[in-house]
mmCIF file of C-alpha atoms in Angstrom:
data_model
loop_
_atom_site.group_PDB
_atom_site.id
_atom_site.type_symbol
_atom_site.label_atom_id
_atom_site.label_comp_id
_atom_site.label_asym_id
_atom_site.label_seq_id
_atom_site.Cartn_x
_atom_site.Cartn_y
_atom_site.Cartn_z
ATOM 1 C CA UNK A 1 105.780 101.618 119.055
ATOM 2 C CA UNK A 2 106.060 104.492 121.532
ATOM 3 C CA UNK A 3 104.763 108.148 120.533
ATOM 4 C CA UNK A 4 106.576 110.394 118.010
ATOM 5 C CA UNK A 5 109.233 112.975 120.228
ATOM 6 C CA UNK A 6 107.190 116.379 120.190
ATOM 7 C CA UNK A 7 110.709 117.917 119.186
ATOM 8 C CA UNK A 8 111.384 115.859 115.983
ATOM 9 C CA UNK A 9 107.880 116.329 115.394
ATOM 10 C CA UNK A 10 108.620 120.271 115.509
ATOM 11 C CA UNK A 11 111.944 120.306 113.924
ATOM 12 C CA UNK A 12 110.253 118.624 111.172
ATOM 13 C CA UNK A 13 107.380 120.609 110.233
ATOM 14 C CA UNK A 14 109.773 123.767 110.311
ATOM 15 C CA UNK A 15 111.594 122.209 108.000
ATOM 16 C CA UNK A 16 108.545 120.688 106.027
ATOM 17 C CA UNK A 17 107.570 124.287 105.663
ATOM 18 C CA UNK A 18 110.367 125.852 104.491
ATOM 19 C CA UNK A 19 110.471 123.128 101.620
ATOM 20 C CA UNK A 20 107.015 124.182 100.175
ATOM 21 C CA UNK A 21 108.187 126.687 97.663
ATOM 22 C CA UNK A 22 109.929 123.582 95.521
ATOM 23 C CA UNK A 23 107.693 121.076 96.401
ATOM 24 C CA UNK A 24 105.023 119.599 93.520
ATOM 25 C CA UNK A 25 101.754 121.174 94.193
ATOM 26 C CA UNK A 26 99.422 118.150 95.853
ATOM 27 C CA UNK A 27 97.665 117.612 92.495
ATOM 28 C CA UNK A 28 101.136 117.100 90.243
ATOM 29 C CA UNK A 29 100.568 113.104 91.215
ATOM 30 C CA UNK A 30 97.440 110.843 91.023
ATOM 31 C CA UNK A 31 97.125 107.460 92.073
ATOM 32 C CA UNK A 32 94.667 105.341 90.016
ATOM 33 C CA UNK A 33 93.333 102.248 88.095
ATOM 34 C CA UNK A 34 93.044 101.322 84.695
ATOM 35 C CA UNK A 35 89.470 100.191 85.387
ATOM 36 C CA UNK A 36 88.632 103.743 86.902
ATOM 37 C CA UNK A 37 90.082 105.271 83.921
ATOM 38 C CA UNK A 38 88.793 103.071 81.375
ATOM 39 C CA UNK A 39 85.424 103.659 82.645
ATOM 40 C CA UNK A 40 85.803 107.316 82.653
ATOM 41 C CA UNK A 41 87.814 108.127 79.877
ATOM 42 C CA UNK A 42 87.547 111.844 80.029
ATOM 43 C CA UNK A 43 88.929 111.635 83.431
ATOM 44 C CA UNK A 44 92.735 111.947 82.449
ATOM 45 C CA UNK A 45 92.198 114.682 80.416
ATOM 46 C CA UNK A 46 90.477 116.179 83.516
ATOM 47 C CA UNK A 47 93.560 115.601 85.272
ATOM 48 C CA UNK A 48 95.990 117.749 82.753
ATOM 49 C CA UNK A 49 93.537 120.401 83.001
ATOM 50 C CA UNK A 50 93.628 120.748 86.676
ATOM 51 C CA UNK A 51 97.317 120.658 86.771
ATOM 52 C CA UNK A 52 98.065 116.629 87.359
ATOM 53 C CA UNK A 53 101.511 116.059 85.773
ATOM 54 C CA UNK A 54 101.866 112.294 86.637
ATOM 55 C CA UNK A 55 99.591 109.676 86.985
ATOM 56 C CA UNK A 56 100.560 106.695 88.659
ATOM 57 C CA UNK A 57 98.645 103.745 87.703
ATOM 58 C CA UNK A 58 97.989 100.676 90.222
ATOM 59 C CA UNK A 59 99.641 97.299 89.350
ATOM 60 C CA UNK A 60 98.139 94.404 91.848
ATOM 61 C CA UNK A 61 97.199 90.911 91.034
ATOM 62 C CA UNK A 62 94.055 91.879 89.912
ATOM 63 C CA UNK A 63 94.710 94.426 87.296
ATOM 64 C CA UNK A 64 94.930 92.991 83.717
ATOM 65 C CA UNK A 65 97.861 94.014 81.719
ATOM 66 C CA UNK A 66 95.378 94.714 78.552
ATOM 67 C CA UNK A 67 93.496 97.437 80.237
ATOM 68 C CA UNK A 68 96.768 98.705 81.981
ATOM 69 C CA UNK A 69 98.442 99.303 78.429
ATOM 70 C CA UNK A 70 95.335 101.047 76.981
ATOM 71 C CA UNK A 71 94.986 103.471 80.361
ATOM 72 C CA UNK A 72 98.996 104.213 79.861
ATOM 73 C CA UNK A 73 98.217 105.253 76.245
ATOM 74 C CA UNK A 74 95.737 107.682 77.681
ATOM 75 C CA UNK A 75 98.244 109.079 80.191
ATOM 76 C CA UNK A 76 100.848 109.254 77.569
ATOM 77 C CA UNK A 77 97.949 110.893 75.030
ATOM 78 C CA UNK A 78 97.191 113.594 77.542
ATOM 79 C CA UNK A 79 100.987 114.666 78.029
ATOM 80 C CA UNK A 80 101.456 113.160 81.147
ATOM 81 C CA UNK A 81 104.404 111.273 83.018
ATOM 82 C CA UNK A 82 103.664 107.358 83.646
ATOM 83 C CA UNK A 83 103.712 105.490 86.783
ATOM 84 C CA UNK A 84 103.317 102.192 88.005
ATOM 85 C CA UNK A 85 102.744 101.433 91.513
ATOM 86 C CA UNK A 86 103.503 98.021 91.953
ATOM 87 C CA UNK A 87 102.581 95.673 95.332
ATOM 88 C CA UNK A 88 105.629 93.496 96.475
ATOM 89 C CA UNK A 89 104.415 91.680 99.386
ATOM 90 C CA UNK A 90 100.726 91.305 99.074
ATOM 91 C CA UNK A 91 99.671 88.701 96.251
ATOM 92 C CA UNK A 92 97.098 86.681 96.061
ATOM 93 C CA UNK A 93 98.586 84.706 93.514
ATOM 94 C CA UNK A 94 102.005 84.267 94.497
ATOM 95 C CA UNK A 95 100.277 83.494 97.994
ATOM 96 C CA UNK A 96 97.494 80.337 96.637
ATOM 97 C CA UNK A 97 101.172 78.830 94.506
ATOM 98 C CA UNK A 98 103.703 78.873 97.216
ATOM 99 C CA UNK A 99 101.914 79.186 100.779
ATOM 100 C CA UNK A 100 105.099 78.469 102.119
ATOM 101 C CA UNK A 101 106.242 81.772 101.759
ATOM 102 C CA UNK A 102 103.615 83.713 103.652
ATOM 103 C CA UNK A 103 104.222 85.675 106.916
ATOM 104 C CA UNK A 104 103.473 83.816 110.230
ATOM 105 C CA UNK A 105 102.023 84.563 113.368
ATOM 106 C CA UNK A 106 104.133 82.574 116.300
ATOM 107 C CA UNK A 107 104.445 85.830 118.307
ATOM 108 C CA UNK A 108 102.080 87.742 120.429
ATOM 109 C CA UNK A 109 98.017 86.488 119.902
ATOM 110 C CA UNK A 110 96.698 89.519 120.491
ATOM 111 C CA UNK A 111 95.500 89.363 117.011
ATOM 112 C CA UNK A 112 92.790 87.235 117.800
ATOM 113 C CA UNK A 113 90.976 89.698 119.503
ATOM 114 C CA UNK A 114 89.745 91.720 116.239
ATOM 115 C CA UNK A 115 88.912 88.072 114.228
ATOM 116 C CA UNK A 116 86.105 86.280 115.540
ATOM 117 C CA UNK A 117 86.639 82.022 115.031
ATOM 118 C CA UNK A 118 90.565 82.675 114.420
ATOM 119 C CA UNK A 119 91.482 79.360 113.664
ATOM 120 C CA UNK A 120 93.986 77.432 115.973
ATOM 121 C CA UNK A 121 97.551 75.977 114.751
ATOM 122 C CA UNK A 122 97.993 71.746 115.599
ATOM 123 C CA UNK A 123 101.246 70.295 115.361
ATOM 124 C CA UNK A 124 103.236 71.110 113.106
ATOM 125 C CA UNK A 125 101.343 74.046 112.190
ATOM 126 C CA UNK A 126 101.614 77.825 111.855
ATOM 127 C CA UNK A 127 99.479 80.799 111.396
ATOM 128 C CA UNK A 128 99.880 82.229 108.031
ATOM 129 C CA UNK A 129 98.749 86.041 106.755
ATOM 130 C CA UNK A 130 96.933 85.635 103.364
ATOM 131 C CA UNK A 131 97.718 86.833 101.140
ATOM 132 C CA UNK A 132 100.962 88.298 102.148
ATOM 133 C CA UNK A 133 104.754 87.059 100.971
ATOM 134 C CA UNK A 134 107.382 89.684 102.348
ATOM 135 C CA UNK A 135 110.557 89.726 100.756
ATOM 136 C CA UNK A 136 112.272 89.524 104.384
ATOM 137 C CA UNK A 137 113.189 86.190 103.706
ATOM 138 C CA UNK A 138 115.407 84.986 101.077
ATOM 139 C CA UNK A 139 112.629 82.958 99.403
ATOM 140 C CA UNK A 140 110.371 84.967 99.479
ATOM 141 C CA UNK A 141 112.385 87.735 97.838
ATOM 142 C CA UNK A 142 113.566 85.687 94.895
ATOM 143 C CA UNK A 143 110.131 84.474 94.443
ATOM 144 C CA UNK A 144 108.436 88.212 94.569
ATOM 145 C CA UNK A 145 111.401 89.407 92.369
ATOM 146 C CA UNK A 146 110.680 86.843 89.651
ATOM 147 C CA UNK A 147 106.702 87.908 89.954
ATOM 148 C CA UNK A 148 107.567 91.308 89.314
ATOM 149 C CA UNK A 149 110.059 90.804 86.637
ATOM 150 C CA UNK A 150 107.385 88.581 84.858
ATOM 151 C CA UNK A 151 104.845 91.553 85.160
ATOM 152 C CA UNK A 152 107.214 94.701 83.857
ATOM 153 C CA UNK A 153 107.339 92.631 80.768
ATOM 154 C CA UNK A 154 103.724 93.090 80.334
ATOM 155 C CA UNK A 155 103.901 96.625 81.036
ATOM 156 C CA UNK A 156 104.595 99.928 78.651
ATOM 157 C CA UNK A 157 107.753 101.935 79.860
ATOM 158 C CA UNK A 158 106.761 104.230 82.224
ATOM 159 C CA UNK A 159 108.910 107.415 83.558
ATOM 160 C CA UNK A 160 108.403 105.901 87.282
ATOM 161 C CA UNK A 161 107.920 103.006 89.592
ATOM 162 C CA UNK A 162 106.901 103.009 92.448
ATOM 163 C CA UNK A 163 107.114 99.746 95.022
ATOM 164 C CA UNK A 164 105.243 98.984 97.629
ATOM 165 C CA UNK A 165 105.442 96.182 99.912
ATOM 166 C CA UNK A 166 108.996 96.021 100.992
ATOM 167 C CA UNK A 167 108.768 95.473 104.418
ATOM 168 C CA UNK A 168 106.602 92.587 106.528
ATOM 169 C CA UNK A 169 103.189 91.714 106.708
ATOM 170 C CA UNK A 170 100.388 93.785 108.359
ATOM 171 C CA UNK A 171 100.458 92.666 112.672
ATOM 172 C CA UNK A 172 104.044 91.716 112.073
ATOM 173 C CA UNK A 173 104.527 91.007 115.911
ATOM 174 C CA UNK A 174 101.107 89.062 116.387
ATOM 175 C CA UNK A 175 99.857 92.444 118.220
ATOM 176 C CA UNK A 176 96.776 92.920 115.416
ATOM 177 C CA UNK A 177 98.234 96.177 114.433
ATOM 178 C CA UNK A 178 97.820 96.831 110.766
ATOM 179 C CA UNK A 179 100.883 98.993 110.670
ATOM 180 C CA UNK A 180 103.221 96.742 112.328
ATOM 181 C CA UNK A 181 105.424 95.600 109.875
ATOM 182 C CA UNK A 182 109.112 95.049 110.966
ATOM 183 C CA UNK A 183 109.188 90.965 110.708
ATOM 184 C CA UNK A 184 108.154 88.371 108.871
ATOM 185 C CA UNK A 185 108.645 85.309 111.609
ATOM 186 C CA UNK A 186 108.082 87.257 114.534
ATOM 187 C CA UNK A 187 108.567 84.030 117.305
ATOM 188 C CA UNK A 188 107.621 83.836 120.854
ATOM 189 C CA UNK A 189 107.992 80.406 122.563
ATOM 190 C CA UNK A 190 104.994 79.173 124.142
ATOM 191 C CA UNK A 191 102.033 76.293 123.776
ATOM 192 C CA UNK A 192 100.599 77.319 120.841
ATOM 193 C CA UNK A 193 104.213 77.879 119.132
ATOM 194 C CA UNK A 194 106.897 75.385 120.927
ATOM 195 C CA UNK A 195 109.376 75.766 118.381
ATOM 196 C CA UNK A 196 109.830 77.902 115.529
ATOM 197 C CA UNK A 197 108.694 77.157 112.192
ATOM 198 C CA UNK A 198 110.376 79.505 109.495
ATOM 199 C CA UNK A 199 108.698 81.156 106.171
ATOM 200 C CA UNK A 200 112.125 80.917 104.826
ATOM 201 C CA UNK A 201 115.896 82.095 105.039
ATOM 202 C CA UNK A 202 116.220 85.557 106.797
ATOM 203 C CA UNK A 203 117.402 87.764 104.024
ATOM 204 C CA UNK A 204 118.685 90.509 106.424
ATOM 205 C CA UNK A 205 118.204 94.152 107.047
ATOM 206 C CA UNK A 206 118.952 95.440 103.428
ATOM 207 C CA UNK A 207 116.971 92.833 101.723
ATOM 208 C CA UNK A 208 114.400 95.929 100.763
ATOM 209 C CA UNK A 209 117.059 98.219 99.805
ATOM 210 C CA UNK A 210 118.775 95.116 97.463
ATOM 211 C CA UNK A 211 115.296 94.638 96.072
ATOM 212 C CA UNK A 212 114.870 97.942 94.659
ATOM 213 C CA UNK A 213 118.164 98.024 92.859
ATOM 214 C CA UNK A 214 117.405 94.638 91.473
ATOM 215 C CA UNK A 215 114.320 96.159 90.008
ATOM 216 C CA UNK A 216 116.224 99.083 89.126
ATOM 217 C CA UNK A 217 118.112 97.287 86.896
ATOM 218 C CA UNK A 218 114.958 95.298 85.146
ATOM 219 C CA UNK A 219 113.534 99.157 84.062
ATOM 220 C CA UNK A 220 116.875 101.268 84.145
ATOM 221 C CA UNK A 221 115.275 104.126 81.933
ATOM 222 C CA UNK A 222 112.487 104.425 85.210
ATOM 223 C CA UNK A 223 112.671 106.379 88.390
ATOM 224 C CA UNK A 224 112.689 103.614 91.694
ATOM 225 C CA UNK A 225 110.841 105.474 94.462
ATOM 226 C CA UNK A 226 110.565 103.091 97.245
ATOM 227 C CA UNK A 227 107.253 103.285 99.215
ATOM 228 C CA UNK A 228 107.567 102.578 103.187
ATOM 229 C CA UNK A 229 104.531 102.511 105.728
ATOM 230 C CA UNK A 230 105.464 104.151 109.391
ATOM 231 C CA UNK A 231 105.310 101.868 111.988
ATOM 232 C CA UNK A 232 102.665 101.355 114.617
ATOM 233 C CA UNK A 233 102.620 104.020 117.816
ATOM 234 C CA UNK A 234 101.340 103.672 121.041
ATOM 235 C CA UNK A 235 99.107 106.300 120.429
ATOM 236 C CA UNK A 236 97.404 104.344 118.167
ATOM 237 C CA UNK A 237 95.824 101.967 120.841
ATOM 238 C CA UNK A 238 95.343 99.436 118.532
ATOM 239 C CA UNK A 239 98.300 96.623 119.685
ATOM 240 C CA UNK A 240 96.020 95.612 122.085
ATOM 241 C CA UNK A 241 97.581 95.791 124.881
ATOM 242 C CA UNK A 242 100.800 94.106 123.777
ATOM 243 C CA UNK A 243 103.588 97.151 125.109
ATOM 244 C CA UNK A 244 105.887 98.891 122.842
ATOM 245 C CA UNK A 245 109.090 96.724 122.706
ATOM 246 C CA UNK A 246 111.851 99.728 121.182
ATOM 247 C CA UNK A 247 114.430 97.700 122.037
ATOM 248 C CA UNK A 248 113.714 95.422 118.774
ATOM 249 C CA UNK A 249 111.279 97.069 116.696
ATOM 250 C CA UNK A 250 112.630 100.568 116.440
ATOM 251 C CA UNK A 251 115.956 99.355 115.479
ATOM 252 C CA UNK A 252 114.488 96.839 113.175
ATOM 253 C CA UNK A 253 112.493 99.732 110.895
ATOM 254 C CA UNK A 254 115.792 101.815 110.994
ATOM 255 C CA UNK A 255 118.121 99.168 110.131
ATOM 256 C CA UNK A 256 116.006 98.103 106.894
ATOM 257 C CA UNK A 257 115.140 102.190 106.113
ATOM 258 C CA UNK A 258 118.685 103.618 106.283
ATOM 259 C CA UNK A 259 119.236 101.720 103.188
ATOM 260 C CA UNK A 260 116.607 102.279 101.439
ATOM 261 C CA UNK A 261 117.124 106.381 102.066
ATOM 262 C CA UNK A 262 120.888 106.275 100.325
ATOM 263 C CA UNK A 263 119.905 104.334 97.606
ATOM 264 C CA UNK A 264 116.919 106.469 96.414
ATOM 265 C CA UNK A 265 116.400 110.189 96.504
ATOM 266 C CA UNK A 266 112.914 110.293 96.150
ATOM 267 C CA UNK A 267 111.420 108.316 99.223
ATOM 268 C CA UNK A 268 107.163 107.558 99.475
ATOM 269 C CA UNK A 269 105.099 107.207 103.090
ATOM 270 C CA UNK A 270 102.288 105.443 102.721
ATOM 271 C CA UNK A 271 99.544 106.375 105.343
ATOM 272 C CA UNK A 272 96.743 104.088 105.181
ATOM 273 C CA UNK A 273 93.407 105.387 106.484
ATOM 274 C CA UNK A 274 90.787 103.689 105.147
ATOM 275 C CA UNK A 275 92.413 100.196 103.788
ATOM 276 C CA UNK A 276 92.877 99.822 107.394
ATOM 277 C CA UNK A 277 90.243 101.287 109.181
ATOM 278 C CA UNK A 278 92.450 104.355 110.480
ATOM 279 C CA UNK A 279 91.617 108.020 110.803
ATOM 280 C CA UNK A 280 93.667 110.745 108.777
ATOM 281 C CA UNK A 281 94.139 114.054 109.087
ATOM 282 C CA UNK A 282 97.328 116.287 108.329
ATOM 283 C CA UNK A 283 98.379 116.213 111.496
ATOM 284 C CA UNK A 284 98.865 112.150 111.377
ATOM 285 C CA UNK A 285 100.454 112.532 107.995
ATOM 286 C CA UNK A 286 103.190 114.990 109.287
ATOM 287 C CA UNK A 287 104.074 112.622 112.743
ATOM 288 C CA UNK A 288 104.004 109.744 110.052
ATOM 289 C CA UNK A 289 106.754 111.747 107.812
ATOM 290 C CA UNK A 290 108.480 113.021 110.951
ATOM 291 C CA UNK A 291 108.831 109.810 112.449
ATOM 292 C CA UNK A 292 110.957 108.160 109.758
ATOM 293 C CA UNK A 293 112.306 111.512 108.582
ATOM 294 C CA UNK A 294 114.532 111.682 111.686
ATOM 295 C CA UNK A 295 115.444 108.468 113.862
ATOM 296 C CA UNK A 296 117.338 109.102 116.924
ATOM 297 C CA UNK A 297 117.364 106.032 119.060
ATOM 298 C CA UNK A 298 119.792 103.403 120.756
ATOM 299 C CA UNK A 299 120.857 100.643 118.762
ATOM 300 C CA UNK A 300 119.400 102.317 115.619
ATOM 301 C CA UNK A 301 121.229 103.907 112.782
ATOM 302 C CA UNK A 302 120.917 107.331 113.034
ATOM 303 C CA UNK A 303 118.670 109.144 109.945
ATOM 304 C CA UNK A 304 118.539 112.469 108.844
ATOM 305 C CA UNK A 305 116.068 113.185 105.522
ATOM 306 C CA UNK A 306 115.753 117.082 103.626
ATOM 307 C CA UNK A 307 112.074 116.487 103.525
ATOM 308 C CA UNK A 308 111.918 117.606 99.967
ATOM 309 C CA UNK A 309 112.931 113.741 99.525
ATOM 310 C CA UNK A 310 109.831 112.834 100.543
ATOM 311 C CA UNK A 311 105.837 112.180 98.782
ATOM 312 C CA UNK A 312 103.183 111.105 101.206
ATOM 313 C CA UNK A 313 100.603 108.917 99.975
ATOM 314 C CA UNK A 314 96.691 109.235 101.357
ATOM 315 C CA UNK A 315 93.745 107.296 100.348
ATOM 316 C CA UNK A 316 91.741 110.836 101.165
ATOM 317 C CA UNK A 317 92.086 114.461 99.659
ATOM 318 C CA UNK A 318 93.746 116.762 102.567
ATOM 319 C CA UNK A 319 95.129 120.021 102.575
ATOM 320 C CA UNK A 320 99.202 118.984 102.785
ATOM 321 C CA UNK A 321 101.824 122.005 102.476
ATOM 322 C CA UNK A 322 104.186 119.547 101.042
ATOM 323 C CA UNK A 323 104.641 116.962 98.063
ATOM 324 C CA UNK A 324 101.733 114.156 98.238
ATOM 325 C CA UNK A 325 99.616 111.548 95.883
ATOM 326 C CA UNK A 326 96.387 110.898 96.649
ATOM 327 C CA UNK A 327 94.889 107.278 95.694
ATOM 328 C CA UNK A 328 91.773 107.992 93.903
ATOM 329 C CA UNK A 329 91.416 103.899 94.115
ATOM 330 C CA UNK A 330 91.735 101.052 96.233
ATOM 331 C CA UNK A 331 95.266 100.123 97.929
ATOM 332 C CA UNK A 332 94.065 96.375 99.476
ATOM 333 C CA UNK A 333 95.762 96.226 102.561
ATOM 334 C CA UNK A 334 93.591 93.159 104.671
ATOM 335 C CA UNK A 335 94.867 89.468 105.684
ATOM 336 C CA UNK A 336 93.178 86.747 106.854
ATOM 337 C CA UNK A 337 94.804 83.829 108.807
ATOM 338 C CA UNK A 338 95.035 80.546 107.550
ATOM 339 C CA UNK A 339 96.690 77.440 108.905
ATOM 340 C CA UNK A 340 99.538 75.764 107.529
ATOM 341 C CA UNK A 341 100.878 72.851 108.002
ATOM 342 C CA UNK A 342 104.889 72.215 107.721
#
């Protein structure tokens, strides 16, 4: 992706600041684990005292719906609002049943640079991303639904959901960039991938936005806040050479987020740091916010958000002027490539 404009960037932080006087204070949310709690059960009622006023409790394959239900108690015990931040795409156990459904790599091989002995695809073979299972595909997004549906059961009401995961797999184009996340069967015809061989049905643009009303209507007394990550930027330097292509991918991220923005009116932006091996400050988390706040681009829908519509999430205390969650645990963002064979 190409740099951030300097004037959205502007515009945007103007705004941002003129937004602070209704915005949560950065402690109001808290992004944990029932085993972090569990193991330190004083800890929530730490949280209260320092002003927390949600906690948002992590929901991935490995967390056990036991100790979930016995950390909720102790959020609703100590007063506080519920969350559940659940993981769409990535899962480990949707990924080992149906394999199927993971992501592919037929574009770009850049990605091979960053994982020594990558292994190579024979006939009738593709690159898959373990343990990743977008809902970008019509598959895929029937199958993820049904996981998630299957989990709320095991899960307490909670005043809020959060979902993460709605867009594509981590190096999306085959550049290696953990942020790049606009496809699912990215496909460039060459040797290694002669024809194309599909994860599934493409779903189309609004297959995100028609995932979180679907979910939505499985926990109707919650608040849906979708979470999105900002794409990659040149900037970065981490697509390995591979050039910004705006042509597709901008339009691609806008198509799928103007959705998403009118169906929800309280919007999350993930910035990963160290899941993915990134450096944060507060000056990467307002281009992130800026960048999908406003979208002005050919071929793109055209986006406008108040940001008082928008939370960003860090894996790292910072000093943020506006509404963010920091995850005090782990938010597993890696892949690994494994071959499949059609």
């Amino acid at each position: 992706m190409s740099a951030r404009g300097c004037s959205s960037l502007a515009l945007f932080a103007l705004l941002l600041l003129a937004s602070c006087q209704s915005a949560p204070r950065g402690n109001e949310l808290v992004l944990s684990s029932a085993a972090e709690l569990l193991a330190a059960p004083q800890r929530t009622r730490e949280y209260a005292a320092r002003g927390t006023r949600t906690i948002v409790l992590r929901v991935e394959d490995r967390d056990d719906g036991a100790s979930l239900a016995v950390a909720a108690r102790a959020i609703r015990d100590a007063n506080l609002r519920l969350g559940f931040w659940l993981e769409v795409a990535r899962s480990p156990s949707l990924a080992n049943a149906q394999p199927a459904l993971l992501a592919s790599l037929q574009g770009h091989e850049e990605w091979r640079t960053r994982i020594a002995d990558a292994p190579e695809p024979g006939a009738e073979e593709v690159v898959k991303l373990w343990p990743w299972v977008p809902i970008l595909t019509r598959e895929g997004y029937d199958a993820q639904l049904e996981r998630i549906a299957a989990r709320l059961r095991t899960l307490p009401p909670a005043d809020e959901l959060w979902l993460h995961g709605l867009q594509g797999a981590p190096s999306a184009c085959g550049c290696g960039h953990p942020l790049c996340r606009w496809a699912a069967d990215y496909h460039l015809r060459d040797a290694r991938h002669p024809t194309r061989i599909p994860s599934g049905t493409p779903h189309g643009p609004d297959a995100a936005a028609r995932f979180v009303e679907a979910v939505r209507a499985l926990a109707p007394d919650a608040e849906l806040i979708p979470v999105w990550v900002a794409e990659c930027a040149e900037d970065d330097a981490l697509c390995h050479g591979v050039p910004c292509y705006e042509g597709r991918c901008w339009p691609a991220l806008a198509e799928q987020w103007a959705p998403i923005v009118a169906g929800s009116e309280r919007l999350a932006v993930f910035v990963p740091s160290r899941s993915v091996g990134l450096p944060l400050d507060a000056a990467r988390v307002q281009r992130e916010l800026a960048s999908l706040a406003t979208i002005e681009r050919a071929n793109a829908p055209r986006i406008a958000i108040d940001p008082k519509r928008l939370i960003a999430v860090v894996e790292e205390p910072l000093e943020l002027s506006g509404a963010h969650m920091v995850a005090e645990c782990e938010l597993e963002q890696s892949w690994e490539p494994r071959v499949w064979q059609r």
